[in-house]
Coordinates of C-alpha atoms in Angstrom, one line a residue:
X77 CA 17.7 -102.6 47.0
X78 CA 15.9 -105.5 48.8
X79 CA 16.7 -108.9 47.9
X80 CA 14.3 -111.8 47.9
X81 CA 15.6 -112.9 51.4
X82 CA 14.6 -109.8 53.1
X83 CA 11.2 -109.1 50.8
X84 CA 10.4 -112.5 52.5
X85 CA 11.1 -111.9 55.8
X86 CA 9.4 -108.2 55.5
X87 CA 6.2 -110.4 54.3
X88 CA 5.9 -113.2 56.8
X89 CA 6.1 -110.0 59.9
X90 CA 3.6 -108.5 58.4
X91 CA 1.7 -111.9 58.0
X92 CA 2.5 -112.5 61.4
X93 CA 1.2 -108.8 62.4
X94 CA -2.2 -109.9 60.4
X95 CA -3.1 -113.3 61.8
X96 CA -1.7 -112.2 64.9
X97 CA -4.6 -109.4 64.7
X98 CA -7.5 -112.0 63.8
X99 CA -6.8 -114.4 65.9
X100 CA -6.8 -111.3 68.9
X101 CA -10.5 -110.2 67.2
X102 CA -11.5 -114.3 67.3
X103 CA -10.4 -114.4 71.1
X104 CA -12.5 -111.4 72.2
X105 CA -15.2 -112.8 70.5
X106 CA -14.9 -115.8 71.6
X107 CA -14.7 -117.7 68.6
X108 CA -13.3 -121.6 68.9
X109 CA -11.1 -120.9 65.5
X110 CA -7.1 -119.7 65.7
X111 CA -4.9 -119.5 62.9
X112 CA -1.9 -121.2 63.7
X113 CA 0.5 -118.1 62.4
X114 CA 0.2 -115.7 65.4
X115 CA 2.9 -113.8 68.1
X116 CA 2.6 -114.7 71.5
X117 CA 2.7 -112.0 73.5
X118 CA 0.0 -109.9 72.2
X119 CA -2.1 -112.8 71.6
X120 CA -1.8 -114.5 75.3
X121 CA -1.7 -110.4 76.6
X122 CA -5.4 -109.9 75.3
X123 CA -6.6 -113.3 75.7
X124 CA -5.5 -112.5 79.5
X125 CA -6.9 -109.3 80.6
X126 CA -9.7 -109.9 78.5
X127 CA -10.7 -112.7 80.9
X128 CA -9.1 -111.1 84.1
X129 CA -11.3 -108.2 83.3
X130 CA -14.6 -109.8 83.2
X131 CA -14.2 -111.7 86.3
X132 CA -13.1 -108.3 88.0
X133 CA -16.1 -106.5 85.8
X134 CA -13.2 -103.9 85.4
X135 CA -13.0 -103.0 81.5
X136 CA -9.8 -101.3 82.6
X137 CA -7.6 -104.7 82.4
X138 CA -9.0 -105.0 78.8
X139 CA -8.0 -101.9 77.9
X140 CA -4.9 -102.3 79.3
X141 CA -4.3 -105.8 77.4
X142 CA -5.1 -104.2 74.2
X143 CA -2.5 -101.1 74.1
X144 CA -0.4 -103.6 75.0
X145 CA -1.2 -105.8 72.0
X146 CA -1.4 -102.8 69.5
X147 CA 2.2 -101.4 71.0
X148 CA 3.6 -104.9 70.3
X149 CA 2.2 -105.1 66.6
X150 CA 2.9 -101.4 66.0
X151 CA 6.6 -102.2 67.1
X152 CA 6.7 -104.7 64.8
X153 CA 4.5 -103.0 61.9
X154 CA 7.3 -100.3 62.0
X155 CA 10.7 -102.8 62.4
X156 CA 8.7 -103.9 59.1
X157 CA 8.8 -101.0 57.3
X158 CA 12.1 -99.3 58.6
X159 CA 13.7 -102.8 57.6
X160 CA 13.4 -101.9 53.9
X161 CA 16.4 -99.0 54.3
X162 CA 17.9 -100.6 57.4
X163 CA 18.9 -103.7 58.0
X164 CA 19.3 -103.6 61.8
X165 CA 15.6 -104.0 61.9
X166 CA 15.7 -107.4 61.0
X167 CA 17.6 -107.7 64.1
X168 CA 15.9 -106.0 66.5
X169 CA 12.5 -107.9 64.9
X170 CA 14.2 -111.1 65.1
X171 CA 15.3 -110.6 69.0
X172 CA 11.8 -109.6 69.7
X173 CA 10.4 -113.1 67.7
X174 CA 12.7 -114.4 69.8
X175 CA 11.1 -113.1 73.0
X176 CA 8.1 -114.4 71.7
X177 CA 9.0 -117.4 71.2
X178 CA 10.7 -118.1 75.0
X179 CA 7.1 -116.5 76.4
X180 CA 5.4 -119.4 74.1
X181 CA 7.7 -122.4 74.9
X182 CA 7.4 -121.1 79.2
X183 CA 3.7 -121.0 78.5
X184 CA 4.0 -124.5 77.0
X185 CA 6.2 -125.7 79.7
X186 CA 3.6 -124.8 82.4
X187 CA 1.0 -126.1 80.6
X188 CA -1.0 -123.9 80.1
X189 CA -0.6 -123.9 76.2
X190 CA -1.0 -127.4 74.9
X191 CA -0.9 -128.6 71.1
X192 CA 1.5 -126.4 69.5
X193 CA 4.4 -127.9 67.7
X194 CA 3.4 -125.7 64.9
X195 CA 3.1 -122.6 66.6
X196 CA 6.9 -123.1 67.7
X197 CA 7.6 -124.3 64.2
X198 CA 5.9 -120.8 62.9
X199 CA 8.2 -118.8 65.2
X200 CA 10.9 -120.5 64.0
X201 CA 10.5 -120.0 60.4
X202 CA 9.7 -116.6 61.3
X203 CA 13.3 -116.2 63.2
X204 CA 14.9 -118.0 60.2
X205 CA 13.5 -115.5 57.7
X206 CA 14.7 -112.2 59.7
X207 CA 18.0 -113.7 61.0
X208 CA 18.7 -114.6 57.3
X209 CA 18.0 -111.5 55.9
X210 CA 20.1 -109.5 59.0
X211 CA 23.4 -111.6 57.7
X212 CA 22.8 -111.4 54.3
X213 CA 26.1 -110.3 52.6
X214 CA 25.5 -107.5 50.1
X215 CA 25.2 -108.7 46.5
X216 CA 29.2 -107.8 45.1
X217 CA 29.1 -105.6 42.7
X218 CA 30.7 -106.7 39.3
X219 CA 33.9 -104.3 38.3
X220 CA 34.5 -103.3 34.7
X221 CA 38.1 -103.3 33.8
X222 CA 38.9 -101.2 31.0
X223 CA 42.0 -101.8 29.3
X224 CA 43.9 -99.1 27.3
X225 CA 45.7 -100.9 24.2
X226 CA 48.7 -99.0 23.4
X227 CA 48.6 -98.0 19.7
X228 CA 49.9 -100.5 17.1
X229 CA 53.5 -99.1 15.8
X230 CA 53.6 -98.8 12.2
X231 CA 56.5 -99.3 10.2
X232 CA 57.6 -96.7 7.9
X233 CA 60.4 -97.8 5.5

């Protein structure tokens, strides 16, 4: 049975998965709108070969960036789904955010990402929701205690 914790953490990956995949579809076509709610990796990946590729006029690096992309958002598509009988994929999805999050905050540090105090403050909501529902303690079950009365003695006289 899920609990709220982890029905929230299941949603805002597969939010994550969603913008994550607009804002890859806005980058190809070159669009000057990006939700803020998006995964690094497959984002910068795309964004990356995408231009790499034209300069080279090699359609290969695209291609390349975008099974790279859908392997990432599969991965997490499927920790996603898997999480809903086992809990260790909250754990493996939250050390992949994690990931994500060091590639963002090293692309921020070299500058070559600028303006993103909410992106980092996405990933970490994102890492609070999975890591919360990973060490969740399972809801105690209550115990019924049945108590045998002994049978009242009767006095005969």
């Amino acid at each position: 049975m899920l609990t709220n914790n982890k029905k929230t953490a299941r949603y805002s990956l597969f939010l994550l998965v969603a913008l994550t995949v607009v804002n890859c579809a806005l980058a190809f076509t070159e669009s000057s709108v990006y939700f803020l709610f998006s995964a690094t990796i497959p984002y910068f990946t795309l964004l990356f070969c995408t231009v790499l590729g034209a300069f080279a006029e090699m359609p290969l690096f695209f291609i390349g960036g975008a099974i790279i992309a859908v392997a990432f958002l599969v991965g997490l598509v499927l920790l996603g789904v898997y999480a809903k009988k086992h809990k260790w994929c909250f754990l493996v999805a939250g050390i992949v955010m994690a990931v994500d999050t060091a590639v963002l905050i090293a692309l921020i540090l070299a500058e070559i990402v600028t303006d993103s105090l909410f992106d980092i403050l996405f990933h970490a909501w994102i890492l609070f929701d999975l890591f919360r529902a990973y060490f969740e303690k399972p809801p105690v079950e209550e115990a019924v205690v049945v108590v045998e009365e002994e049978p009242a003695k009767v006095d005969r006289e």
